CSV table of C-alpha atoms in Angstrom, one decimal:
chain,number,residue,atom,x,y,z
A,1,MET,CA,0.0,0.0,0.0
A,2,ASN,CA,2.9,2.3,0.8
A,3,HIS,CA,4.3,1.9,-2.7
A,4,LEU,CA,0.9,2.8,-4.3
A,5,PHE,CA,0.7,5.9,-2.2
A,6,LYS,CA,4.2,7.0,-3.2
A,7,LEU,CA,3.3,6.2,-6.8
A,8,PHE,CA,0.2,8.3,-6.6
A,9,CYS,CA,2.1,11.2,-5.0
A,10,ILE,CA,4.7,11.1,-7.8
A,11,LEU,CA,2.1,10.9,-10.5
A,12,LEU,CA,0.1,13.8,-9.0
A,13,THR,CA,3.1,16.1,-8.7
A,14,ALA,CA,4.3,15.2,-12.2
A,15,LEU,CA,1.0,16.0,-13.7
A,16,LEU,CA,0.9,19.3,-11.7
A,17,HIS,CA,4.3,20.1,-13.0
A,18,VAL,CA,3.2,19.5,-16.6
A,19,HIS,CA,0.4,22.0,-16.1
A,20,LEU,CA,2.7,24.6,-14.5
A,21,SER,CA,5.5,24.2,-17.0
A,22,MET,CA,3.2,24.6,-20.0
A,23,TYR,CA,2.1,28.0,-18.9
A,24,THR,CA,4.8,29.8,-20.9
A,25,VAL,CA,3.2,33.2,-21.7
A,26,GLU,CA,5.6,35.8,-20.4
A,27,ASN,CA,6.9,33.4,-17.7
A,28,VAL,CA,10.6,34.0,-17.9
A,29,ILE,CA,11.4,31.8,-14.9
A,30,ASN,CA,10.0,28.8,-16.7
A,31,PRO,CA,12.7,26.9,-18.6
A,32,CYS,CA,10.1,25.7,-21.1
A,33,PHE,CA,9.5,29.4,-22.0
A,34,TRP,CA,13.1,29.8,-23.0
A,35,VAL,CA,13.2,26.5,-25.0
A,36,PHE,CA,10.1,27.5,-27.0
A,37,THR,CA,11.3,31.0,-27.4
A,38,ILE,CA,14.7,29.9,-28.8
A,39,PHE,CA,13.3,27.1,-31.1
A,40,GLU,CA,10.4,29.1,-32.4
A,41,SER,CA,12.5,32.1,-33.3
A,42,ALA,CA,12.9,33.0,-37.0
A,43,SER,CA,16.2,31.2,-37.4
A,44,CYS,CA,14.9,27.9,-35.8
A,45,ASN,CA,11.3,27.9,-36.8
A,46,CYS,CA,11.2,24.7,-38.8
A,47,ILE,CA,10.0,21.2,-38.2
A,48,TRP,CA,13.4,20.2,-36.7
A,49,GLY,CA,13.3,23.2,-34.3
A,50,GLN,CA,9.8,22.1,-33.1
A,51,ILE,CA,11.0,18.5,-32.7
A,52,ALA,CA,14.0,19.6,-30.8
A,53,SER,CA,12.0,21.9,-28.5
A,54,TYR,CA,9.6,19.1,-27.5
A,55,ILE,CA,12.5,16.7,-26.9
A,56,ILE,CA,14.0,19.2,-24.6
A,57,VAL,CA,10.7,20.0,-22.9
A,58,ILE,CA,10.0,16.3,-22.4
A,59,GLY,CA,13.5,16.0,-21.0
A,60,ILE,CA,13.0,18.9,-18.5
A,61,GLN,CA,9.7,17.4,-17.3
A,62,CYS,CA,11.1,13.9,-17.1
A,63,PHE,CA,14.1,15.2,-15.1
A,64,VAL,CA,11.9,17.0,-12.6
A,65,THR,CA,9.7,13.8,-12.3
A,66,SER,CA,12.9,11.8,-11.7
A,67,LEU,CA,14.0,14.2,-9.0
A,68,LEU,CA,10.6,14.1,-7.3
A,69,SER,CA,10.6,10.3,-7.5
A,70,PHE,CA,14.1,10.2,-5.9
A,71,TYR,CA,13.0,12.3,-3.0
A,72,ILE,CA,9.5,10.8,-2.5
A,73,ALA,CA,10.2,7.1,-3.1
A,74,LYS,CA,14.0,6.8,-3.4
A,75,TRP,CA,13.7,5.7,-7.1
A,76,ASN,CA,17.3,6.3,-8.0
A,77,LYS,CA,18.1,3.9,-10.9
A,78,ILE,CA,19.2,6.4,-13.4
A,79,HIS,CA,19.6,3.9,-16.2
A,80,ILE,CA,16.0,2.9,-15.9
A,81,TRP,CA,14.9,6.6,-16.0
A,82,PHE,CA,17.0,7.0,-19.2
A,83,VAL,CA,15.4,3.9,-20.9
A,84,ALA,CA,12.0,5.3,-19.9
A,85,TYR,CA,12.8,8.7,-21.5
A,86,ILE,CA,14.1,7.0,-24.7
A,87,ILE,CA,10.8,5.1,-24.9
A,88,CYS,CA,8.6,8.1,-24.2
A,89,VAL,CA,10.0,10.5,-26.8
A,90,PRO,CA,8.9,8.5,-29.8
A,91,ILE,CA,5.5,7.8,-28.1
A,92,TYR,CA,5.0,11.5,-27.7
A,93,PHE,CA,5.6,12.1,-31.4
A,94,LEU,CA,3.2,9.3,-32.3
A,95,PHE,CA,0.6,11.1,-30.1
A,96,LYS,CA,1.2,14.3,-32.1
A,97,PHE,CA,-0.8,12.6,-34.9
A,98,CYS,CA,-3.8,12.2,-32.6
A,99,ASP,CA,-6.3,15.1,-32.5
A,100,PHE,CA,-6.7,15.6,-28.7
A,101,ALA,CA,-8.2,19.1,-29.2
A,102,THR,CA,-11.6,17.7,-30.3
A,103,LEU,CA,-12.0,15.5,-27.2
A,104,SER,CA,-13.4,18.3,-25.2
A,105,ASN,CA,-14.2,21.7,-26.7
A,106,ALA,CA,-15.1,23.2,-23.4
A,107,LEU,CA,-11.9,22.1,-21.7
A,108,SER,CA,-9.9,23.2,-24.7
A,109,GLN,CA,-11.6,26.6,-24.6
A,110,TRP,CA,-10.8,26.9,-20.9
A,111,TYR,CA,-7.1,26.3,-21.5
A,112,LEU,CA,-7.2,28.8,-24.4
A,113,GLU,CA,-8.6,31.5,-22.0
A,114,LYS,CA,-6.2,30.7,-19.1
A,115,TYR,CA,-3.0,29.9,-21.0
A,116,HIS,CA,-3.6,32.3,-24.0
A,117,TYR,CA,-2.8,29.6,-26.5
A,118,ASN,CA,-4.3,26.2,-27.4
A,119,ALA,CA,-2.4,24.4,-24.6
A,120,PHE,CA,-4.9,21.5,-24.1
A,121,PRO,CA,-3.6,19.0,-26.7
A,122,ASP,CA,0.0,19.4,-25.6
A,123,ILE,CA,-0.8,19.3,-21.9
A,124,LEU,CA,-2.8,16.1,-22.4
A,125,ARG,CA,-0.1,14.5,-24.5
A,126,LEU,CA,2.6,15.5,-21.9
A,127,CYS,CA,0.5,14.2,-19.0
A,128,ILE,CA,0.1,10.9,-20.8
A,129,ILE,CA,3.9,10.8,-21.4
A,130,GLN,CA,4.6,11.5,-17.7
A,131,THR,CA,2.2,8.7,-16.7
A,132,ILE,CA,3.9,6.3,-19.1
A,133,TYR,CA,7.4,7.5,-17.9
A,134,ILE,CA,6.5,6.8,-14.3
A,135,THR,CA,4.8,3.5,-15.1
A,136,ILE,CA,7.8,2.2,-17.1
A,137,TYR,CA,10.2,3.0,-14.3
A,138,PHE,CA,7.9,1.4,-11.7
A,139,PHE,CA,7.6,-1.8,-13.6
A,140,LEU,CA,11.2,-2.1,-14.8
A,141,SER,CA,12.6,-1.4,-11.3
A,142,LYS,CA,10.3,-4.1,-9.9
A,143,ARG,CA,11.5,-6.6,-12.5
A,144,ASN,CA,15.2,-5.9,-11.8
A,145,TYR,CA,16.1,-5.9,-15.5
A,146,ARG,CA,19.8,-5.4,-16.3
A,147,PHE,CA,20.6,-2.8,-19.0
């Protein structure tokens, strides 16, 4: 039961972090603001710049999740976190083809009003990725796989 409570706390804080980090409008203390600003500038505004920006943002969010997990549950197997990140990046880009914006127009509109851009699809994708990231670590660490 204690493991499930720790897992729930990690998942809850990771999802909260996704929501907070995706509020990038004029939020200069947010690292994601700088990543998106740099990669969406005129010199980097291409498909590769967008891909690089999301790889870095996913990395930032996964790093914060890993730190939280270390302090909450002592999940400190860095090699498993790295494998989970490598698995999650292509999954995110597979999800880019899904149209999450049409799932809930009211929720999408709420995010548009609060975040000042259509943040709902990316927040939903990144929340799913963080859930997968934590789940992969949880199961791989329990199996004692050797990488």
